[in-house]
Coordinates of C-alpha atoms and ligand atoms in Angstrom, one line a residue:
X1 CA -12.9 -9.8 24.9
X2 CA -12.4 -10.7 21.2
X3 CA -8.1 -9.4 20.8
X4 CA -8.7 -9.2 17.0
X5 CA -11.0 -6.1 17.5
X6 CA -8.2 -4.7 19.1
X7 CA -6.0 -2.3 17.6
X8 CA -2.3 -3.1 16.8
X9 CA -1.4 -0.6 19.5
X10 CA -3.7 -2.2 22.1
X11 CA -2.5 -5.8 21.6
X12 CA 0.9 -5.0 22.0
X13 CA 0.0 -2.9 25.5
X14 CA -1.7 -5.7 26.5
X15 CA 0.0 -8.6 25.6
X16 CA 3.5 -6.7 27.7
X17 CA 1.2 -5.9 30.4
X18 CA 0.3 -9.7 30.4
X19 CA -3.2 -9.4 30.1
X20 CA -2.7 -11.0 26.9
X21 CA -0.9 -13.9 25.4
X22 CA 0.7 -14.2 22.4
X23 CA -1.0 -17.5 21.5
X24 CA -4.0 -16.2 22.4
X25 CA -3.8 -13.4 19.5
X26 CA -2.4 -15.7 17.0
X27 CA -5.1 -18.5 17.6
X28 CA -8.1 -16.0 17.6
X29 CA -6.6 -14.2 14.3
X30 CA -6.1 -17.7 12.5
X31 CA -9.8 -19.2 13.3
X32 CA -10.8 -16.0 11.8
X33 CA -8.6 -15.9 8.5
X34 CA -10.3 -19.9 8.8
X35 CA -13.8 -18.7 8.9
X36 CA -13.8 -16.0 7.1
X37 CA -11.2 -15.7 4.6
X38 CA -13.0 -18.2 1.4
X39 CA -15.2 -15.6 0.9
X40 CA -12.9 -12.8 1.2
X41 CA -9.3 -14.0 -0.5
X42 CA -7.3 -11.9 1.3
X43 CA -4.4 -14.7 2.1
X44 CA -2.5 -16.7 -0.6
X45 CA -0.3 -18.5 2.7
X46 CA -1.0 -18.5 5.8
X47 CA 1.6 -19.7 8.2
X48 CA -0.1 -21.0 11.1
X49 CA 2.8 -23.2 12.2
X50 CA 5.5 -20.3 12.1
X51 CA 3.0 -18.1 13.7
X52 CA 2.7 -20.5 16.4
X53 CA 5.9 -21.0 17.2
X54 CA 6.7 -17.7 17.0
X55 CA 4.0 -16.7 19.8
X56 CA 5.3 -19.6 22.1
X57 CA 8.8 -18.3 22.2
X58 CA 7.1 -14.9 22.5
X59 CA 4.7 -16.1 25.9
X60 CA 8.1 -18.0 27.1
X61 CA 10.2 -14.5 26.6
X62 CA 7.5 -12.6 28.6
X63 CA 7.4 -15.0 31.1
X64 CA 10.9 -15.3 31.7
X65 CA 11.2 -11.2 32.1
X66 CA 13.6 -10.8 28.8
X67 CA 13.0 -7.7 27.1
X68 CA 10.6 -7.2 24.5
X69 CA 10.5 -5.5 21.1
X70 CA 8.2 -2.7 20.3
X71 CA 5.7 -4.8 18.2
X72 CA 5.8 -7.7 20.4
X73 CA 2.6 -9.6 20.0
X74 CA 1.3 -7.8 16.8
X75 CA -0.1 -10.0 14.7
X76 CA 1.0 -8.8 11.0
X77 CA 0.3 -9.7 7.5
X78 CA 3.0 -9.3 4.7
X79 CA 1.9 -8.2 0.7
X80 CA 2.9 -11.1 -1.5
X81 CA 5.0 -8.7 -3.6
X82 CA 7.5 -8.5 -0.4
X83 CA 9.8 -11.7 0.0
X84 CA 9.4 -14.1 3.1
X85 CA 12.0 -16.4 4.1
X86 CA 11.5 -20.1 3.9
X87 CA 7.4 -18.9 2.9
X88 CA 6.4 -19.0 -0.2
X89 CA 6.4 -15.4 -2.4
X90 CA 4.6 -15.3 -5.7
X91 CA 3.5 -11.8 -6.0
X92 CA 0.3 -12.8 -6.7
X93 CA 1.9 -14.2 -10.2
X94 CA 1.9 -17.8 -11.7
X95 CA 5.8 -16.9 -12.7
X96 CA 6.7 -17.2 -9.8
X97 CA 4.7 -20.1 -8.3
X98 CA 5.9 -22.0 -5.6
X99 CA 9.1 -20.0 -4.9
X100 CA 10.2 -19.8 -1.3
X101 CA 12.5 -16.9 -1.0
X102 CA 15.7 -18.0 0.6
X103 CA 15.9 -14.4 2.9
X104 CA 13.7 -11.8 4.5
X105 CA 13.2 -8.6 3.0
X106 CA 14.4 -5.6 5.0
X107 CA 11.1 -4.8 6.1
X108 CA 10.2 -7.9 6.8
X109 CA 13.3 -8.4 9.3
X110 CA 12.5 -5.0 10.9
X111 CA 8.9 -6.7 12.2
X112 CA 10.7 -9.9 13.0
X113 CA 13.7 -7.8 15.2
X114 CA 10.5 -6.1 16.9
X115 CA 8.7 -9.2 17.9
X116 CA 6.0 -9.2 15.1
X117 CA 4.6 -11.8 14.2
X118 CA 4.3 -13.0 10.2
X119 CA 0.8 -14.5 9.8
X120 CA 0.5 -15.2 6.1
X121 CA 1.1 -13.6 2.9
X122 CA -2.0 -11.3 1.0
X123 CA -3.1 -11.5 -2.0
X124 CA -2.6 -8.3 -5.0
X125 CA -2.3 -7.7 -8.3
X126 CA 0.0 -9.5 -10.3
X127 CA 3.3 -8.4 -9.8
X128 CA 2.2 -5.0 -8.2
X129 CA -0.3 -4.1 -11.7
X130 CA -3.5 -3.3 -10.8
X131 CA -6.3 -1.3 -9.2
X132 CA -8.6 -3.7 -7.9
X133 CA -6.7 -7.1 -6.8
X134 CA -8.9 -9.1 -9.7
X135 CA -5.6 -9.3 -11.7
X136 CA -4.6 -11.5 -9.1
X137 CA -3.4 -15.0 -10.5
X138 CA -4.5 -16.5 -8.0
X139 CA -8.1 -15.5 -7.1
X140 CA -10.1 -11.8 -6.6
X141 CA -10.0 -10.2 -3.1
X142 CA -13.5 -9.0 -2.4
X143 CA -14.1 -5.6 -0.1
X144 CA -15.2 -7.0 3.7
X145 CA -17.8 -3.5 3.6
X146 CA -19.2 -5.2 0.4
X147 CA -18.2 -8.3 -1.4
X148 CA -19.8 -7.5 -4.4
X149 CA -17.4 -5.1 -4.7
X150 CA -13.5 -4.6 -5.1
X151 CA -11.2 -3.4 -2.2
X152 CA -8.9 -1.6 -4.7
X153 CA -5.1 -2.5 -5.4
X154 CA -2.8 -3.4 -6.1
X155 CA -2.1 -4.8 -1.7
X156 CA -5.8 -5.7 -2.0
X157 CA -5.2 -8.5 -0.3
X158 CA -3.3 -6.4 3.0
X159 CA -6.0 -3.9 2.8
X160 CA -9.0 -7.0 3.4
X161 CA -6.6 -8.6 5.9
X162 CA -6.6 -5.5 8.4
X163 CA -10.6 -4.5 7.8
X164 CA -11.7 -7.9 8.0
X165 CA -9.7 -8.6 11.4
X166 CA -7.8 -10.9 9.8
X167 CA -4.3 -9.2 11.2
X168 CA -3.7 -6.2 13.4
X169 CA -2.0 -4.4 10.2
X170 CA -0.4 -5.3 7.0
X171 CA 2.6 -4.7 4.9
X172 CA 1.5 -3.4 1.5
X173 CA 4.1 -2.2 -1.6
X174 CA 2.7 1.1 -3.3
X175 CA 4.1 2.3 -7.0
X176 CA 1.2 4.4 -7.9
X177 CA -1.3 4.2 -5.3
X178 CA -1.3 0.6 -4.2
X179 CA -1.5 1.0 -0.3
X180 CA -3.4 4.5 -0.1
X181 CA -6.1 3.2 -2.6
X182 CA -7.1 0.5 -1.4
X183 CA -7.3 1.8 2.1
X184 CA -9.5 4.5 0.7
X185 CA -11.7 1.9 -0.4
X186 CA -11.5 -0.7 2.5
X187 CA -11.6 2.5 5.2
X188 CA -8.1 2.0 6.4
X189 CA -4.9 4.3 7.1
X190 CA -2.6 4.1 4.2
X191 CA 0.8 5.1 4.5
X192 CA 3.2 5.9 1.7
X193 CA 6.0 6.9 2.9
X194 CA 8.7 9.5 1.1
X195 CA 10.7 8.1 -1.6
X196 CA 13.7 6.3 0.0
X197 CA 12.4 6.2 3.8
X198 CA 11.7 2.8 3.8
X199 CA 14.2 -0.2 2.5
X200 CA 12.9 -1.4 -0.5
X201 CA 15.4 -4.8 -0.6
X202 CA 13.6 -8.0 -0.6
X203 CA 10.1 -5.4 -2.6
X204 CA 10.2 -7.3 -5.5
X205 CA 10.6 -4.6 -8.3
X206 CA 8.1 -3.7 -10.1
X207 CA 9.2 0.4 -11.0
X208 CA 12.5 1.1 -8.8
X209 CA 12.3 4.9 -9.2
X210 CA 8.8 4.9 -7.3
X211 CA 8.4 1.5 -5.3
X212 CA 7.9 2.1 -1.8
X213 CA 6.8 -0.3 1.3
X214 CA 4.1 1.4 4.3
X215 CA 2.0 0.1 6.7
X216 CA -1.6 -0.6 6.1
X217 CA -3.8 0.0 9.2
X218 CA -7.1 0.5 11.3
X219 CA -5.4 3.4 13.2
X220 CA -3.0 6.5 12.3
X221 CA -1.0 5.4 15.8
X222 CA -0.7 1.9 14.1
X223 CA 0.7 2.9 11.2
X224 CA 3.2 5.1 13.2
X225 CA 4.5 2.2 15.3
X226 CA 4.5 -0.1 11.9
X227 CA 6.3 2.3 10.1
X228 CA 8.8 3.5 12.9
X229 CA 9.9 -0.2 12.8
X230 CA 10.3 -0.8 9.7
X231 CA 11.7 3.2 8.5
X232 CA 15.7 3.7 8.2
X233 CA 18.8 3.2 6.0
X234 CA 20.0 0.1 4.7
X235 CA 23.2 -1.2 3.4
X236 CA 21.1 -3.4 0.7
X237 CA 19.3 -0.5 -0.8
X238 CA 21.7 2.2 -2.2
X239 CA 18.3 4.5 -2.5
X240 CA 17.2 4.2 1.0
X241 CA 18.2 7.3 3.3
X242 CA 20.7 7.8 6.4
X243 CA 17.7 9.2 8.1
X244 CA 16.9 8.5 11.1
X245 CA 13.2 6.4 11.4
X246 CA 9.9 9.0 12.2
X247 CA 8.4 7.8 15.1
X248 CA 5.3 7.1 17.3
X249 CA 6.5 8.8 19.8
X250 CA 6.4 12.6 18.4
X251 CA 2.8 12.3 17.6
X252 CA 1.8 12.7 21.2
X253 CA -1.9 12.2 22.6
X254 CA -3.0 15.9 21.7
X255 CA -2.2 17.5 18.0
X256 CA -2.9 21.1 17.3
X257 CA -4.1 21.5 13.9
X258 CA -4.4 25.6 14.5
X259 CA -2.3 28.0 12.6
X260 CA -2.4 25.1 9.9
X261 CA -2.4 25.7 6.1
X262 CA -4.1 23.0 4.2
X263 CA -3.6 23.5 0.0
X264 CA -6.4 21.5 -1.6
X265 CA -5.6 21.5 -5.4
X266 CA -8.5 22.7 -7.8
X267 CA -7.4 19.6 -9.8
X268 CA -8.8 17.1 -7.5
X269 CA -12.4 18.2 -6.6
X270 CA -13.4 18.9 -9.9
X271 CA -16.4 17.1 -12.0
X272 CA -14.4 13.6 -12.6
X273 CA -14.5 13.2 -8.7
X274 CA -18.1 11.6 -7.5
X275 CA -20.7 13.4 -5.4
X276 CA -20.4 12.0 -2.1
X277 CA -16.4 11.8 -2.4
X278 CA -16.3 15.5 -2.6
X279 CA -19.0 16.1 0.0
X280 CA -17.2 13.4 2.6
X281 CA -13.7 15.4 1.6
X282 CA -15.2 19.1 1.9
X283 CA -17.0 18.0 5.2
X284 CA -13.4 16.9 7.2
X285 CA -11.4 20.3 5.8
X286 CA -14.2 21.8 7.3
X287 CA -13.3 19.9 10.6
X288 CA -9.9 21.2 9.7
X289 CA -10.9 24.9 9.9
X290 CA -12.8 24.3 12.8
X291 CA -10.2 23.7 14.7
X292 CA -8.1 26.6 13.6
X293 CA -6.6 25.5 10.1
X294 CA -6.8 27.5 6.6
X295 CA -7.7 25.9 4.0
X296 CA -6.0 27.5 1.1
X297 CA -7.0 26.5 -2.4
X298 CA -3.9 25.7 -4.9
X299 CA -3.5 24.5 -8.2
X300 CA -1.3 21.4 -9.4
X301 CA -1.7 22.4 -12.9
X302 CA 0.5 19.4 -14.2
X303 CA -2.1 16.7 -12.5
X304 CA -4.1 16.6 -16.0
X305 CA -0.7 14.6 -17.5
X306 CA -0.1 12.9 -13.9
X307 CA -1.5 9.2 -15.3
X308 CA -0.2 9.1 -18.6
X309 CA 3.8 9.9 -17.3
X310 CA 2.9 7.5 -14.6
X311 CA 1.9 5.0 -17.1
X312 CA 5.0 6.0 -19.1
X313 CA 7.6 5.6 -16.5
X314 CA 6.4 2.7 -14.6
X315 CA 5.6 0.5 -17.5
X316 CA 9.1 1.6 -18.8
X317 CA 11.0 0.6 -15.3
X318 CA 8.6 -2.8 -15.3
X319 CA 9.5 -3.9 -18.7
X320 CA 13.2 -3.9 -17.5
X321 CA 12.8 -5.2 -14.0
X322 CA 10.4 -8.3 -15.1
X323 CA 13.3 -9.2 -17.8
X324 CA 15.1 -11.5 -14.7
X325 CA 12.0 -13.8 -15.1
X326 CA 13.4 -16.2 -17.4
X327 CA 12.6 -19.6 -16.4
X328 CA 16.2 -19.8 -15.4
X329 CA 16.5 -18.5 -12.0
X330 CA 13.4 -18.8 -10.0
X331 CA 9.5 -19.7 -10.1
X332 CA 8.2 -20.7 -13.1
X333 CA 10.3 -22.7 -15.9
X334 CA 8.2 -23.8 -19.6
X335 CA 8.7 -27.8 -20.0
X336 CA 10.8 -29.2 -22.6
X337 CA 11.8 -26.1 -25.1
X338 CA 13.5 -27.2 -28.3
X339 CA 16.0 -24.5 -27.1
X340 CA 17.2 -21.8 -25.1
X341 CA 15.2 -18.9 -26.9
X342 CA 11.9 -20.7 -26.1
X343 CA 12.7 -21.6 -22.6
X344 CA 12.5 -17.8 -22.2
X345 CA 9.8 -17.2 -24.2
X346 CA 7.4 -20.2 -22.9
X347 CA 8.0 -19.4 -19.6
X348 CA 7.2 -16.0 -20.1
X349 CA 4.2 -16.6 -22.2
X350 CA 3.2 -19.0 -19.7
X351 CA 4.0 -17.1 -16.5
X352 CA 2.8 -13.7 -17.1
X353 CA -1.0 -12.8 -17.7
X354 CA -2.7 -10.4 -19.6
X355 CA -2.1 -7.2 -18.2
X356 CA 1.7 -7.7 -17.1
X357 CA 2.4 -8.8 -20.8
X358 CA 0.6 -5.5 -22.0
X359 CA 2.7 -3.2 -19.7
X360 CA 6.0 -5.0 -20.4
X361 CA 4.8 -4.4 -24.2
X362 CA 4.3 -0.8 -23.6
X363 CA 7.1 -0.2 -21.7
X364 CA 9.4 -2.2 -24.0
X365 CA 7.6 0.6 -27.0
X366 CA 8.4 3.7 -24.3
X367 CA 12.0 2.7 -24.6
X368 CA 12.7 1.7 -27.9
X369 CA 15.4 3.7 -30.1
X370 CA 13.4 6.4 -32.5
X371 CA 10.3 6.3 -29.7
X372 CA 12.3 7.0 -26.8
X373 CA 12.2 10.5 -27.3
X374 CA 8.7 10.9 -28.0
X375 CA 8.0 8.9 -24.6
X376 CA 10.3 7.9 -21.9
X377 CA 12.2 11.5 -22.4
X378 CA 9.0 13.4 -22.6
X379 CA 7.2 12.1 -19.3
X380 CA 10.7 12.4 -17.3
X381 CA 10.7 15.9 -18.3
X382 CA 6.5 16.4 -17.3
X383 CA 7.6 14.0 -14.3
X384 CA 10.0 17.1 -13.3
X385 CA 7.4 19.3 -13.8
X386 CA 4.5 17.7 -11.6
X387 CA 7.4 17.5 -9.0
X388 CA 7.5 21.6 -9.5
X389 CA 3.7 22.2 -9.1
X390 CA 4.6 20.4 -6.0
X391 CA 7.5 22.1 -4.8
X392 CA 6.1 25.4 -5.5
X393 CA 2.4 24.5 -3.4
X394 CA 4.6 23.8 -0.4
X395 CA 6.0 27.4 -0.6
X396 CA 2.7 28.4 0.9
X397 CA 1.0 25.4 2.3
X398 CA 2.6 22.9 5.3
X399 CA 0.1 19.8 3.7
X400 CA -1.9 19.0 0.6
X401 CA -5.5 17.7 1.0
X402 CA -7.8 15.6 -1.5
X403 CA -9.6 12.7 -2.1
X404 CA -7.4 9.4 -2.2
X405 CA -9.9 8.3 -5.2
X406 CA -12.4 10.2 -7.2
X407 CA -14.4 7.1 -6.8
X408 CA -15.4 4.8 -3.6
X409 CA -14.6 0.7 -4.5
X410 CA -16.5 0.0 -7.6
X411 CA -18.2 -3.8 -8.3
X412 CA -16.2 -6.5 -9.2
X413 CA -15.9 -6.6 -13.0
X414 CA -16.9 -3.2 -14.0
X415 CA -13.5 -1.9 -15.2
X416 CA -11.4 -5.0 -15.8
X417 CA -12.6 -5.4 -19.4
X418 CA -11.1 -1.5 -20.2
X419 CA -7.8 -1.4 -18.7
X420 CA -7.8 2.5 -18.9
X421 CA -10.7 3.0 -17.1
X422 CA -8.7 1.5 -14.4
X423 CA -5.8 3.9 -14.8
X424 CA -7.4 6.7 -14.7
X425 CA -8.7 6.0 -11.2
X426 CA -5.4 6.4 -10.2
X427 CA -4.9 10.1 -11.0
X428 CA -5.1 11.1 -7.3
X429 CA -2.1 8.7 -6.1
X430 CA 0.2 8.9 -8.9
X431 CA 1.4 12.4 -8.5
X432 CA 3.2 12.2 -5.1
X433 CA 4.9 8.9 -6.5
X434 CA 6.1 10.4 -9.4
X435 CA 7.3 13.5 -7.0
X436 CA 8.5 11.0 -4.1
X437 CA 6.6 13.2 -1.6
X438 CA 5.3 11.0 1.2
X439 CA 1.2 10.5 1.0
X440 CA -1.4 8.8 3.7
X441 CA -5.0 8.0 3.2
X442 CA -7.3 8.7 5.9
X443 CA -10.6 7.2 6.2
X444 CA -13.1 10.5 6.7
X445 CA -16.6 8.6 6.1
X446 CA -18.7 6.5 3.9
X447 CA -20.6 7.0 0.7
X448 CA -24.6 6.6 0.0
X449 CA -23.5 3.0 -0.3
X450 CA -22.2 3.0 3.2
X451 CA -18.8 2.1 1.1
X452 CA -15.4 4.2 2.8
X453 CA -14.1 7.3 1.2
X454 CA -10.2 8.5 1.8
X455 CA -8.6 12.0 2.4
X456 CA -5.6 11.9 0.9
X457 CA -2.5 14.3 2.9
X458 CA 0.6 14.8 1.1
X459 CA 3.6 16.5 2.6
X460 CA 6.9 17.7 1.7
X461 CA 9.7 14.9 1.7
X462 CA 10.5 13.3 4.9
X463 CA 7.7 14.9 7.1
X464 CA 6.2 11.6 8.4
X465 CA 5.7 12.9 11.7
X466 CA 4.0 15.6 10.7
X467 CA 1.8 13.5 8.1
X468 CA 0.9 11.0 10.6
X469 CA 0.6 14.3 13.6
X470 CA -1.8 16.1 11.4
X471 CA -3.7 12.7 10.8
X472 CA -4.0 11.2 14.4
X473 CA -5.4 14.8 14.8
X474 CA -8.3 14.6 12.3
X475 CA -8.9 11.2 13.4
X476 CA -9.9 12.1 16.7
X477 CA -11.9 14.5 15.2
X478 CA -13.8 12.6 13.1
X479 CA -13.5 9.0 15.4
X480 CA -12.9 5.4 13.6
X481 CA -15.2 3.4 12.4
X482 CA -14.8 -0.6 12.1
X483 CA -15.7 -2.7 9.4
X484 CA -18.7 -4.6 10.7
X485 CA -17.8 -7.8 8.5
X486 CA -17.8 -10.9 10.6
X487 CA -18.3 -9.4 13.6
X488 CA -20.5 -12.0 15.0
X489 CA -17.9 -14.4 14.6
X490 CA -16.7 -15.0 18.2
X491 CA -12.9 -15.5 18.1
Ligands
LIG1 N1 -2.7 1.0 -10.0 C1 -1.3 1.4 -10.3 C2 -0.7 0.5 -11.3 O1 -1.4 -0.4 -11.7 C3 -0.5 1.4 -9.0 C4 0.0 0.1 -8.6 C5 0.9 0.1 -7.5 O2 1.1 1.2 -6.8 N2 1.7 -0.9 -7.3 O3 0.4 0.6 -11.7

């Protein structure tokens, strides 16, 4: 038995059981990440060592009869944009090259207290920016189903990881889509939770008022027992919830999806949306009815300004939050400035690439006095309003159905050259950010291309367990399907 093909779930049965040793799992995951991960990219650290020693104290634990977490023996990877203690977090950005983050964020702790193990750090976007993890500083993450083509982004990196069998699940960060797209387009489950659910201390910021960390996994019971860990209140983040964490444990082995209202928006199965996307959608709602469900058509009439408010607010947050990269207190730091103004400015100049520079230049125009009105003020106000179209669809529906992307992963290069081709991809994902509401991405088939489409659910704040219920459901409906990448590589 090769335990990478396992699924997070499974490893951890087996490796409690005893059938399965933590060394075992970590070994067979690192020779693969060692075989297989030049021509991928997912990782920009790996840390074997840690890893390691980690599973040794882990095999010793078991051994001994001590009592073990609920992820004990997972093997995990972590999104670069999410801060590791004592390994090094760049955020997939030369600013911040070389910086080993002196604690764990929140998340990150909540794997650790749970006996996961931290196998590496993946590779993204710079500093969260990006639909395709090519704006990586670093180097491109290609898509394990093709790697001629992208696996989305911006947690690239985590979606490659988990459908190359690289980890059992990953750790992704997602603003405006960055976990559910790429999982779409990598044919993983995606899960972005409601706004405030999960601690974002230790995310490095990119927008505050949307950030939020979710699991990135092969199966919906995976992402459950990620995100059950890793879900809660925290002292260190005045945003996150007193809520108790949704759990693994109220999904239960049976789901019935009868008596079921599904809304799918007119907005997001119209002409911009590609053939087979729409078929591959239409075909599991269908499923959905089946099985008892109504699927109830809605409208989101605010979607059509969904990207541009998106583009508004989050550049707006980033061009604030990126202003404590200064040369001064971490990463990178410009060598011999004639003075205190051009350390700043070197470093910065330096540090950031293209696209970072373009959205802290657009964000930095969204704020200033005489446009702020025009801008910032006007998309918080259409923000409001997409929030609304929401508010009032839930009055009728318990869940909101569409694709994740109106487009499967498109080649490498195609829309890097016209940055708002690239945004506009996102116009499926950004609206539950703006509106907070929690979103997962469901793999529900492939294309002509043999490339993964997602089904994206949304459901009214803090119904996780429904979400991830009404998922696992369709799931079994439909089956999983693994990434056949590598395959013959015995572990
Ligand atoms: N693609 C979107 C952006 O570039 C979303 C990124 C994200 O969710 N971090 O902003």
């Amino acid at each position: 038995m090769d335990p990478t093909r396992l699924t997070l779930v499974e490893q951890t049965r087996l490796f409690k059981s005893g059938e399965l040793g933590a060394v075992e799992l970590v070994e067979a995951h690192l020779a693969r990440i060692d075989r297989l991960d030049d021509a991928l990219g997912a990782f920009l650290a790996v840390d074997a060592d840690a890893a390691l020693a980690c599973a040794r104290a882990l095999d010793a634990r078991r051994a001994a009869g001590e009592a073990l977490g609920r992820l004990a023996g997972a093997v995990i990877a972590v999104k670069d944009q999410i801060v590791t203690r004592g390994l090094v977090t760049t955020a997939g950005s030369k600013i911040l090259a070389g910086w080993v983050p002196p604690y764990d964020a929140t998340a990150v702790a909540r794997l650790r207290q749970a006996d996961a193990i931290v196998i590496g750090k993946t590779n993204q976007d710079e500093l969260g920016m990006g639909s395709s993890t090519e704006l990586s500083a670093f180097k491109p993450a290609k898509n394990p189903w093709d790697l001629a083509r992208v696996p989305g982004g911006s947690s690239g990196g985590s979606a490659v990881a988990v459908a190359a069998h690289l980890a059992a699940a990953a750790l992704g960060t997602d603003t405006g889509g960055s976990i559910r797209q790429p999982a779409s387009f990598c044919g993983l489950v995606g899960v972005k939770p409601t706004y405030g659910r999960v601690s974002r201390h230790g995310a490095i910021a990119y927008a505050s008022s949307l950030d939020q960390i979710g699991p990135l996994t092969r199966s919906v019971a995976d992402a459950a027992l990620v995100l059950e860990a890793i879900a809660g209140q925290d002292p260190h983040d005045q945003t996150s919830l007193p809520m108790p964490a949704p759990g693994l444990t109220a999904i239960g082995p049976h789901v019935d999806l009868g008596g079921l209202r599904v809304g799918v928006p007119d907005e997001y199965l119209g002409d911009g949306v590609a053939p087979d996307v729409r078929e591959r959608v239409r075909h599991a709602l269908a499923r959905l009815s089946d099985e008892g469900a109504t699927v109830v058509p809605i409208s989101l009439p605010h979607t059509r300004y969904a990207v541009a408010t998106y583009y508004l607010v989050a550049t707006a947050e980033a061009s604030s939050n990126l202003a404590r990269f200064d040369g001064i207190r971490y990463g990178h730091r410009a060598a011999a400035p004639a003075d205190l103004a051009e350390l700043f400015s070197k470093t910065r100049a330096e540090g950031f690439g293209p696209e970072v520079k373009r959205r802290i230049m657009l964000g930095t125009f969204a704020l200033s006095s005489g446009y702020y009105d025009a801008y910032y003020l006007q998309a918080q106000k259409v923000r409001t309003l997409i929030r609304r179209d929401f508010d009032q669809a839930f009055a009728a529906v318990d869940l909101i159905a569409g694709p994740t992307s109106p487009v499967t992963a498109w080649p490498h290069g195609e829309r890097t050259s016209d940055p708002l081709s690239m945004y506009l991809a996102d116009i499926f994902t950004v609206p539950a950010s703006l509106a907070g509401l929690p979103a997962l991405s469901l793999p529900v088939g492939r294309d002509a291309h043999g490339l993964p489409v997602g089904l994206q659910l949304v459901a009214p704040p803090l119904q996780e367990v429904r979400l991830l219920q009404i998922a696992h459901g369709l799931e079994t409906l439909l089956g999983r399907e693994s990434c056949p990448f590598g395959a013959e590589v015995a572990a």
